[in-house]
mmCIF file of C-alpha atoms and ligand atoms in Angstrom:
data_model
loop_
_atom_site.group_PDB
_atom_site.id
_atom_site.type_symbol
_atom_site.label_atom_id
_atom_site.label_comp_id
_atom_site.label_asym_id
_atom_site.label_seq_id
_atom_site.Cartn_x
_atom_site.Cartn_y
_atom_site.Cartn_z
ATOM 1 C CA UNK U 1 -23.750 13.012 -24.166
ATOM 2 C CA UNK U 2 -26.429 11.945 -21.625
ATOM 3 C CA UNK U 3 -24.169 9.921 -19.420
ATOM 4 C CA UNK U 4 -21.717 12.789 -18.846
ATOM 5 C CA UNK U 5 -24.423 15.206 -17.325
ATOM 6 C CA UNK U 6 -23.601 15.513 -13.749
ATOM 7 C CA UNK U 7 -20.045 14.823 -13.687
ATOM 8 C CA UNK U 8 -17.445 17.594 -12.882
ATOM 9 C CA UNK U 9 -17.374 20.230 -15.483
ATOM 10 C CA UNK U 10 -13.530 20.099 -15.560
ATOM 11 C CA UNK U 11 -13.690 16.327 -16.658
ATOM 12 C CA UNK U 12 -16.257 17.015 -19.253
ATOM 13 C CA UNK U 13 -14.066 19.595 -20.634
ATOM 14 C CA UNK U 14 -11.077 17.239 -20.617
ATOM 15 C CA UNK U 15 -13.286 14.753 -22.506
ATOM 16 C CA UNK U 16 -14.086 17.317 -25.139
ATOM 17 C CA UNK U 17 -10.454 18.109 -25.480
ATOM 18 C CA UNK U 18 -9.888 14.430 -26.120
ATOM 19 C CA UNK U 19 -12.382 14.469 -28.764
ATOM 20 C CA UNK U 20 -10.756 17.344 -30.495
ATOM 21 C CA UNK U 21 -7.481 15.585 -30.434
ATOM 22 C CA UNK U 22 -5.203 18.244 -29.179
ATOM 23 C CA UNK U 23 -2.587 17.433 -26.573
ATOM 24 C CA UNK U 24 -3.252 18.590 -23.082
ATOM 25 C CA UNK U 25 -2.110 18.135 -19.499
ATOM 26 C CA UNK U 26 -4.579 16.523 -17.107
ATOM 27 C CA UNK U 27 -3.616 19.041 -14.458
ATOM 28 C CA UNK U 28 -2.089 22.354 -15.681
ATOM 29 C CA UNK U 29 -0.267 22.905 -12.299
ATOM 30 C CA UNK U 30 1.218 19.358 -12.178
ATOM 31 C CA UNK U 31 4.677 18.576 -11.515
ATOM 32 C CA UNK U 32 5.823 21.949 -9.860
ATOM 33 C CA UNK U 33 8.033 21.384 -6.980
ATOM 34 C CA UNK U 34 10.678 23.054 -5.004
ATOM 35 C CA UNK U 35 13.050 20.511 -6.353
ATOM 36 C CA UNK U 36 14.979 20.501 -2.996
ATOM 37 C CA UNK U 37 17.737 18.150 -3.298
ATOM 38 C CA UNK U 38 18.553 18.921 0.166
ATOM 39 C CA UNK U 39 18.331 15.869 2.290
ATOM 40 C CA UNK U 40 18.670 17.411 5.670
ATOM 41 C CA UNK U 41 20.361 15.377 8.042
ATOM 42 C CA UNK U 42 18.162 12.264 7.658
ATOM 43 C CA UNK U 43 18.493 9.465 5.243
ATOM 44 C CA UNK U 44 21.381 8.400 3.054
ATOM 45 C CA UNK U 45 22.767 8.601 -0.428
ATOM 46 C CA UNK U 46 19.527 7.574 -2.126
ATOM 47 C CA UNK U 47 17.014 9.611 -0.152
ATOM 48 C CA UNK U 48 14.760 11.771 -2.322
ATOM 49 C CA UNK U 49 14.841 15.559 -1.822
ATOM 50 C CA UNK U 50 12.338 16.839 0.591
ATOM 51 C CA UNK U 51 9.269 18.352 -1.473
ATOM 52 C CA UNK U 52 10.685 16.997 -4.675
ATOM 53 C CA UNK U 53 8.164 14.295 -5.259
ATOM 54 C CA UNK U 54 4.802 15.831 -3.977
ATOM 55 C CA UNK U 55 2.824 13.496 -6.141
ATOM 56 C CA UNK U 56 4.022 10.532 -4.197
ATOM 57 C CA UNK U 57 1.330 8.669 -2.245
ATOM 58 C CA UNK U 58 1.559 5.894 0.309
ATOM 59 C CA UNK U 59 -1.339 3.397 0.068
ATOM 60 C CA UNK U 60 -2.396 1.865 3.389
ATOM 61 C CA UNK U 61 -4.338 -1.285 3.338
ATOM 62 C CA UNK U 62 -5.949 -2.755 6.623
ATOM 63 C CA UNK U 63 -3.455 -0.512 8.536
ATOM 64 C CA UNK U 64 -0.361 -1.501 6.782
ATOM 65 C CA UNK U 65 1.628 0.429 4.258
ATOM 66 C CA UNK U 66 1.148 -1.714 1.218
ATOM 67 C CA UNK U 67 1.949 0.213 -2.042
ATOM 68 C CA UNK U 68 2.886 3.407 -3.507
ATOM 69 C CA UNK U 69 0.789 5.505 -5.870
ATOM 70 C CA UNK U 70 0.852 8.642 -7.834
ATOM 71 C CA UNK U 71 -1.379 11.695 -7.315
ATOM 72 C CA UNK U 72 -2.777 12.593 -10.884
ATOM 73 C CA UNK U 73 -5.640 14.852 -10.009
ATOM 74 C CA UNK U 74 -7.192 16.450 -6.840
ATOM 75 C CA UNK U 75 -9.320 13.330 -6.368
ATOM 76 C CA UNK U 76 -7.663 10.376 -8.012
ATOM 77 C CA UNK U 77 -4.344 8.281 -7.250
ATOM 78 C CA UNK U 78 -3.206 6.130 -9.993
ATOM 79 C CA UNK U 79 -1.479 2.823 -8.842
ATOM 80 C CA UNK U 80 -1.078 -0.763 -9.900
ATOM 81 C CA UNK U 81 -4.266 -3.045 -10.028
ATOM 82 C CA UNK U 82 -2.482 -5.606 -7.853
ATOM 83 C CA UNK U 83 -2.346 -2.876 -5.144
ATOM 84 C CA UNK U 84 -6.153 -2.589 -4.807
ATOM 85 C CA UNK U 85 -7.734 -4.741 -2.190
ATOM 86 C CA UNK U 86 -11.293 -5.105 -0.897
ATOM 87 C CA UNK U 87 -9.947 -4.212 2.539
ATOM 88 C CA UNK U 88 -10.254 -0.698 4.089
ATOM 89 C CA UNK U 89 -7.799 1.571 2.205
ATOM 90 C CA UNK U 90 -6.471 4.961 2.946
ATOM 91 C CA UNK U 91 -3.843 7.080 1.176
ATOM 92 C CA UNK U 92 -1.280 9.161 2.807
ATOM 93 C CA UNK U 93 -0.255 12.453 0.901
ATOM 94 C CA UNK U 94 2.568 14.839 1.375
ATOM 95 C CA UNK U 95 4.608 12.063 3.029
ATOM 96 C CA UNK U 96 8.240 11.986 3.123
ATOM 97 C CA UNK U 97 9.449 10.597 6.499
ATOM 98 C CA UNK U 98 6.976 7.791 7.288
ATOM 99 C CA UNK U 99 7.751 7.440 10.938
ATOM 100 C CA UNK U 100 7.075 11.084 11.715
ATOM 101 C CA UNK U 101 3.941 12.418 10.138
ATOM 102 C CA UNK U 102 3.957 15.771 12.032
ATOM 103 C CA UNK U 103 5.580 19.068 10.880
ATOM 104 C CA UNK U 104 9.186 18.641 11.765
ATOM 105 C CA UNK U 105 11.896 21.315 11.600
ATOM 106 C CA UNK U 106 14.527 19.642 13.661
ATOM 107 C CA UNK U 107 16.837 19.227 10.738
ATOM 108 C CA UNK U 108 16.561 22.966 9.797
ATOM 109 C CA UNK U 109 14.350 22.175 6.888
ATOM 110 C CA UNK U 110 10.706 21.909 7.774
ATOM 111 C CA UNK U 111 9.193 18.672 6.616
ATOM 112 C CA UNK U 112 5.459 19.273 6.323
ATOM 113 C CA UNK U 113 2.742 17.265 8.022
ATOM 114 C CA UNK U 114 1.375 14.375 6.049
ATOM 115 C CA UNK U 115 -2.230 13.582 6.009
ATOM 116 C CA UNK U 116 -4.513 10.795 5.072
ATOM 117 C CA UNK U 117 -7.673 10.602 2.938
ATOM 118 C CA UNK U 118 -10.108 7.745 2.885
ATOM 119 C CA UNK U 119 -10.574 5.989 -0.427
ATOM 120 C CA UNK U 120 -14.238 5.643 -1.390
ATOM 121 C CA UNK U 121 -13.956 4.036 -4.710
ATOM 122 C CA UNK U 122 -11.499 1.471 -6.077
ATOM 123 C CA UNK U 123 -11.236 0.889 -9.845
ATOM 124 C CA UNK U 124 -8.845 -1.733 -10.992
ATOM 125 C CA UNK U 125 -8.622 -2.359 -14.776
ATOM 126 C CA UNK U 126 -11.287 -4.877 -15.498
ATOM 127 C CA UNK U 127 -8.923 -7.029 -17.542
ATOM 128 C CA UNK U 128 -6.221 -7.425 -14.850
ATOM 129 C CA UNK U 129 -5.917 -11.120 -13.730
ATOM 130 C CA UNK U 130 -8.348 -12.212 -16.299
ATOM 131 C CA UNK U 131 -6.588 -11.936 -19.795
ATOM 132 C CA UNK U 132 -3.143 -12.596 -18.161
ATOM 133 C CA UNK U 133 -1.420 -12.387 -14.858
ATOM 134 C CA UNK U 134 0.722 -9.381 -15.410
ATOM 135 C CA UNK U 135 -0.687 -7.086 -18.121
ATOM 136 C CA UNK U 136 -3.290 -4.461 -17.267
ATOM 137 C CA UNK U 137 -1.718 -3.773 -14.008
ATOM 138 C CA UNK U 138 -3.280 -0.389 -13.446
ATOM 139 C CA UNK U 139 -6.143 0.982 -11.423
ATOM 140 C CA UNK U 140 -7.315 4.267 -9.831
ATOM 141 C CA UNK U 141 -8.166 4.962 -6.232
ATOM 142 C CA UNK U 142 -10.755 7.772 -5.486
ATOM 143 C CA UNK U 143 -10.341 9.873 -2.438
ATOM 144 C CA UNK U 144 -13.527 10.632 -0.474
ATOM 145 C CA UNK U 145 -12.819 14.267 -1.033
ATOM 146 C CA UNK U 146 -10.502 16.476 -2.942
ATOM 147 C CA UNK U 147 -7.045 17.476 -1.753
ATOM 148 C CA UNK U 148 -5.704 20.983 -2.035
ATOM 149 C CA UNK U 149 -2.394 21.313 -3.851
ATOM 150 C CA UNK U 150 0.597 22.760 -1.957
ATOM 151 C CA UNK U 151 4.344 22.381 -2.000
ATOM 152 C CA UNK U 152 4.037 18.967 -0.527
ATOM 153 C CA UNK U 153 0.917 17.704 -2.283
ATOM 154 C CA UNK U 154 0.757 18.172 -6.063
ATOM 155 C CA UNK U 155 -0.110 15.937 -9.024
ATOM 156 C CA UNK U 156 2.554 14.538 -11.331
ATOM 157 C CA UNK U 157 1.988 15.407 -15.111
ATOM 158 C CA UNK U 158 -0.030 13.152 -17.432
ATOM 159 C CA UNK U 159 -0.122 14.074 -21.073
ATOM 160 C CA UNK U 160 -3.124 13.292 -23.177
ATOM 161 C CA UNK U 161 -3.432 13.165 -26.961
ATOM 162 C CA UNK U 162 0.204 13.339 -27.632
ATOM 163 C CA UNK U 163 3.241 11.050 -28.350
ATOM 164 C CA UNK U 164 5.358 10.937 -25.272
ATOM 165 C CA UNK U 165 8.895 11.844 -25.736
ATOM 166 C CA UNK U 166 11.020 8.834 -26.118
ATOM 167 C CA UNK U 167 13.287 8.841 -22.989
ATOM 168 C CA UNK U 168 15.918 6.271 -21.912
ATOM 169 C CA UNK U 169 16.171 7.165 -18.171
ATOM 170 C CA UNK U 170 13.502 7.217 -15.607
ATOM 171 C CA UNK U 171 13.260 8.033 -11.800
ATOM 172 C CA UNK U 172 11.624 5.634 -9.497
ATOM 173 C CA UNK U 173 10.613 6.504 -6.105
ATOM 174 C CA UNK U 174 9.328 4.547 -2.997
ATOM 175 C CA UNK U 175 9.713 3.731 0.656
ATOM 176 C CA UNK U 176 10.417 0.240 -0.618
ATOM 177 C CA UNK U 177 11.243 -2.739 1.333
ATOM 178 C CA UNK U 178 14.930 -2.836 2.046
ATOM 179 C CA UNK U 179 16.947 -6.127 2.216
ATOM 180 C CA UNK U 180 16.171 -6.290 6.022
ATOM 181 C CA UNK U 181 12.473 -6.411 4.994
ATOM 182 C CA UNK U 182 11.811 -3.000 6.856
ATOM 183 C CA UNK U 183 10.550 0.011 4.875
ATOM 184 C CA UNK U 184 12.760 2.946 4.502
ATOM 185 C CA UNK U 185 11.918 5.715 6.708
ATOM 186 C CA UNK U 186 12.803 8.363 4.195
ATOM 187 C CA UNK U 187 11.513 8.286 0.479
ATOM 188 C CA UNK U 188 14.074 6.505 -1.858
ATOM 189 C CA UNK U 189 14.797 7.529 -5.328
ATOM 190 C CA UNK U 190 16.711 5.595 -8.010
ATOM 191 C CA UNK U 191 17.452 6.284 -11.661
ATOM 192 C CA UNK U 192 16.670 3.431 -14.088
ATOM 193 C CA UNK U 193 17.499 2.828 -17.642
ATOM 194 C CA UNK U 194 14.943 1.723 -20.297
ATOM 195 C CA UNK U 195 15.788 -1.923 -21.473
ATOM 196 C CA UNK U 196 14.472 -3.681 -24.431
ATOM 197 C CA UNK U 197 11.296 -5.656 -23.556
ATOM 198 C CA UNK U 198 12.793 -8.784 -24.723
ATOM 199 C CA UNK U 199 15.257 -8.670 -21.816
ATOM 200 C CA UNK U 200 12.398 -8.538 -19.440
ATOM 201 C CA UNK U 201 10.537 -11.274 -21.062
ATOM 202 C CA UNK U 202 13.602 -13.533 -21.004
ATOM 203 C CA UNK U 203 14.455 -12.719 -17.285
ATOM 204 C CA UNK U 204 10.905 -13.009 -16.154
ATOM 205 C CA UNK U 205 9.614 -15.744 -18.314
ATOM 206 C CA UNK U 206 6.611 -13.727 -19.127
ATOM 207 C CA UNK U 207 5.297 -11.864 -22.098
ATOM 208 C CA UNK U 208 6.233 -8.281 -21.889
ATOM 209 C CA UNK U 209 4.308 -6.296 -24.542
ATOM 210 C CA UNK U 210 4.001 -2.643 -25.604
ATOM 211 C CA UNK U 211 1.688 -2.033 -22.721
ATOM 212 C CA UNK U 212 4.720 -2.414 -20.425
ATOM 213 C CA UNK U 213 8.096 -0.842 -19.964
ATOM 214 C CA UNK U 214 11.255 -2.922 -19.051
ATOM 215 C CA UNK U 215 13.541 -0.865 -16.765
ATOM 216 C CA UNK U 216 16.465 -1.551 -14.715
ATOM 217 C CA UNK U 217 19.665 -0.434 -13.253
ATOM 218 C CA UNK U 218 23.333 -1.461 -13.580
ATOM 219 C CA UNK U 219 24.101 -0.717 -10.011
ATOM 220 C CA UNK U 220 23.261 -3.413 -7.578
ATOM 221 C CA UNK U 221 22.171 -0.848 -4.779
ATOM 222 C CA UNK U 222 19.129 0.669 -6.533
ATOM 223 C CA UNK U 223 15.916 0.718 -4.583
ATOM 224 C CA UNK U 224 13.071 -1.173 -6.076
ATOM 225 C CA UNK U 225 10.443 1.543 -5.463
ATOM 226 C CA UNK U 226 7.187 0.382 -4.174
ATOM 227 C CA UNK U 227 4.690 -1.575 -6.276
ATOM 228 C CA UNK U 228 2.091 0.847 -7.797
ATOM 229 C CA UNK U 229 4.614 3.816 -7.583
ATOM 230 C CA UNK U 230 5.626 6.029 -10.159
ATOM 231 C CA UNK U 231 8.273 5.625 -13.018
ATOM 232 C CA UNK U 232 8.869 9.155 -14.167
ATOM 233 C CA UNK U 233 11.069 11.376 -16.347
ATOM 234 C CA UNK U 234 11.498 15.083 -16.590
ATOM 235 C CA UNK U 235 10.645 16.169 -20.046
ATOM 236 C CA UNK U 236 10.743 19.625 -21.696
ATOM 237 C CA UNK U 237 7.246 20.877 -22.149
ATOM 238 C CA UNK U 238 6.115 24.273 -23.222
ATOM 239 C CA UNK U 239 9.209 26.149 -22.129
ATOM 240 C CA UNK U 240 10.175 24.159 -18.866
ATOM 241 C CA UNK U 241 11.050 20.710 -17.638
ATOM 242 C CA UNK U 242 8.349 18.849 -15.854
ATOM 243 C CA UNK U 243 8.039 15.424 -14.473
ATOM 244 C CA UNK U 244 5.752 13.206 -16.475
ATOM 245 C CA UNK U 245 4.276 9.790 -15.427
ATOM 246 C CA UNK U 246 5.626 7.027 -17.789
ATOM 247 C CA UNK U 247 5.006 4.009 -15.734
ATOM 248 C CA UNK U 248 3.695 2.188 -12.707
ATOM 249 C CA UNK U 249 5.865 -0.225 -10.694
ATOM 250 C CA UNK U 250 4.306 -3.566 -11.547
ATOM 251 C CA UNK U 251 6.486 -6.546 -10.784
ATOM 252 C CA UNK U 252 10.246 -7.152 -10.820
ATOM 253 C CA UNK U 253 13.115 -8.462 -8.913
ATOM 254 C CA UNK U 254 11.173 -10.579 -6.468
ATOM 255 C CA UNK U 255 9.441 -12.463 -9.250
ATOM 256 C CA UNK U 256 12.243 -12.379 -11.780
ATOM 257 C CA UNK U 257 15.385 -14.396 -10.980
ATOM 258 C CA UNK U 258 18.673 -12.461 -11.330
ATOM 259 C CA UNK U 259 19.428 -9.021 -12.578
ATOM 260 C CA UNK U 260 17.952 -5.771 -11.480
ATOM 261 C CA UNK U 261 15.186 -5.630 -14.143
ATOM 262 C CA UNK U 262 11.620 -4.577 -13.405
ATOM 263 C CA UNK U 263 8.370 -4.559 -15.371
ATOM 264 C CA UNK U 264 6.381 -1.409 -15.367
ATOM 265 C CA UNK U 265 2.841 -0.673 -16.678
ATOM 266 C CA UNK U 266 3.138 1.654 -19.727
ATOM 267 C CA UNK U 267 0.838 4.437 -18.641
ATOM 268 C CA UNK U 268 0.911 6.005 -22.140
ATOM 269 C CA UNK U 269 -0.979 2.860 -23.360
ATOM 270 C CA UNK U 270 -3.817 3.558 -20.782
ATOM 271 C CA UNK U 271 -4.489 7.205 -21.059
ATOM 272 C CA UNK U 272 -8.024 6.519 -22.614
ATOM 273 C CA UNK U 273 -8.753 3.975 -19.867
ATOM 274 C CA UNK U 274 -7.666 6.636 -17.118
ATOM 275 C CA UNK U 275 -10.002 9.112 -18.726
ATOM 276 C CA UNK U 276 -12.828 6.969 -18.996
ATOM 277 C CA UNK U 277 -12.447 5.682 -15.566
ATOM 278 C CA UNK U 278 -12.283 9.119 -13.920
ATOM 279 C CA UNK U 279 -15.394 10.147 -16.124
ATOM 280 C CA UNK U 280 -17.469 7.199 -14.937
ATOM 281 C CA UNK U 281 -16.405 7.570 -11.318
ATOM 282 C CA UNK U 282 -16.296 11.316 -10.715
ATOM 283 C CA UNK U 283 -19.906 11.554 -9.020
ATOM 284 C CA UNK U 284 -21.726 9.464 -6.500
HETATM 285 C C1 NAG B 1 13.946 5.373 -28.399
HETATM 286 O O1 NAG B 1 15.393 5.728 -28.130
HETATM 287 C C2 NAG B 1 16.101 4.532 -28.188
HETATM 288 C C3 NAG B 1 17.517 4.830 -27.668
HETATM 289 O O2 NAG B 1 17.524 5.696 -26.514
HETATM 290 C C4 NAG B 1 16.174 3.959 -29.533
HETATM 291 O O3 NAG B 1 16.861 2.794 -29.719
HETATM 292 C C5 NAG B 1 14.751 3.680 -30.083
HETATM 293 O O4 NAG B 1 14.822 3.303 -31.457
HETATM 294 C C6 NAG B 1 13.978 4.987 -29.939
HETATM 295 N N1 NAG B 1 12.567 4.806 -30.321
HETATM 296 C C7 NAG B 1 11.889 5.588 -31.034
HETATM 297 C C8 NAG B 1 10.343 5.087 -31.304
HETATM 298 O O5 NAG B 1 12.269 6.475 -31.491
HETATM 299 C C1 NAG B 2 14.921 12.715 -11.603
HETATM 300 O O1 NAG B 2 14.564 13.694 -10.728
HETATM 301 C C2 NAG B 2 15.477 14.676 -10.396
HETATM 302 C C3 NAG B 2 14.847 15.662 -9.328
HETATM 303 O O2 NAG B 2 14.517 14.843 -8.302
HETATM 304 C C4 NAG B 2 15.626 15.384 -11.825
HETATM 305 O O3 NAG B 2 16.584 16.478 -11.573
HETATM 306 C C5 NAG B 2 16.111 14.380 -12.799
HETATM 307 O O4 NAG B 2 16.116 15.091 -14.064
HETATM 308 C C6 NAG B 2 15.230 13.231 -12.942
HETATM 309 N N1 NAG B 2 15.683 12.339 -13.945
HETATM 310 C C7 NAG B 2 15.019 12.046 -15.038
HETATM 311 C C8 NAG B 2 15.611 10.873 -15.742
HETATM 312 O O5 NAG B 2 14.082 12.554 -15.435
HETATM 313 C C1 NAG B 3 3.979 2.839 -24.460
HETATM 314 O O1 NAG B 3 2.788 2.985 -25.002
HETATM 315 C C2 NAG B 3 2.825 3.855 -26.071
HETATM 316 C C3 NAG B 3 1.369 3.903 -26.524
HETATM 317 O O2 NAG B 3 0.831 2.812 -26.892
HETATM 318 C C4 NAG B 3 3.760 3.566 -27.114
HETATM 319 O O3 NAG B 3 3.853 4.544 -28.151
HETATM 320 C C5 NAG B 3 5.111 3.375 -26.554
HETATM 321 O O4 NAG B 3 6.151 2.918 -27.565
HETATM 322 C C6 NAG B 3 5.121 2.282 -25.499
HETATM 323 N N1 NAG B 3 6.283 2.539 -24.757
HETATM 324 C C7 NAG B 3 7.179 1.339 -24.664
HETATM 325 C C8 NAG B 3 8.452 1.451 -23.839
HETATM 326 O O5 NAG B 3 6.962 0.239 -25.181
HETATM 327 C C1 NAG B 4 7.594 27.049 -6.705
HETATM 328 C C2 NAG B 4 7.455 26.691 -5.090
HETATM 329 O O1 NAG B 4 6.835 25.660 -4.735
HETATM 330 N N1 NAG B 4 8.003 27.625 -4.292
HETATM 331 C C3 NAG B 4 8.000 27.448 -2.805
HETATM 332 C C4 NAG B 4 9.239 26.835 -2.297
HETATM 333 O O2 NAG B 4 9.114 26.902 -0.826
HETATM 334 C C5 NAG B 4 9.044 27.951 -0.226
HETATM 335 C C6 NAG B 4 9.200 27.864 1.182
HETATM 336 O O3 NAG B 4 8.862 26.653 1.806
HETATM 337 C C7 NAG B 4 7.695 28.602 -0.689
HETATM 338 O O4 NAG B 4 7.310 29.959 -0.017
HETATM 339 C C8 NAG B 4 7.501 28.752 -2.141
HETATM 340 O O5 NAG B 4 6.315 29.124 -2.547
#
């Protein structure tokens, strides 16, 4: 236990819970949102509801929006390993309308101010790009200080020590790159179906194993989401529906020719890695 002395008590407790083998949520207040499906006057048919994805994080590298990520605790953002760069990195939280990071009540609904946090530790999975090109596409970004949870900033649920419910539909969100190459101003949302992994293997000519999820849409106008962003599903847990993180946008349409299929890192396969990485990087 020596090496755990000095880390946050809360993480130590979680570690003990892990040892105990009972299921638990990483953050008990996760996933609560106002679930506003009200789009205001901005955006179009696929715009996400204001405040309905408060875990959504924009990762900005060297001054440019680069990837999405998911807030999982008050200090850590989960993203894809390929979204982690040695360049100066910040994350923007509580973001919705990327061009207007101020409080904006002009549409009748107040869009709260987004804010940035500096990233002081970058933790890509050590096997990424070593064992294979596409597997282990997972990593954590540690923010320099903790964020306070609010209606616009709140982590998504991660369940440890439990079999995740077998769902067949997912949500994916992102500011994505549209066909004109521009980022969407408003957070976009799409619903995806789970496909057999062999279909992604075929389309992408890559091995897609159980550490990955194959997802896609039958409609041609779905947004891709941003690399590193969340693939989630609402699941009934202890009396209420809550959004759980199932996947991380890894690679898709750009690399795979034809079809709207994409490959997602299977977060459930990496819960031990996530816990270890947080424990070893929670101080200093
Ligand atoms: C999960 O659900 C799909 C259909 O939605 C089914 O084909 C599959 O066998 C299920 N897997 C497990 C492990 O229950
Ligand atoms: C997607 O998100 C909406 C809320 O934004 C929710 O109502 C819906 O159930 C989610 N879909 C799935 C498949 O979980
Ligand atoms: C994701 O990983 C978990 C744990 O290894 C496994 O039970 C689940 O079947 C995987 N999901 C898919 C879609 O392969
Ligand atoms: C559950 C929840 O987050 N409720 C909030 C919804 O939004 C109103 C006004 O913005 C807040 O006052 C509630 O606390």
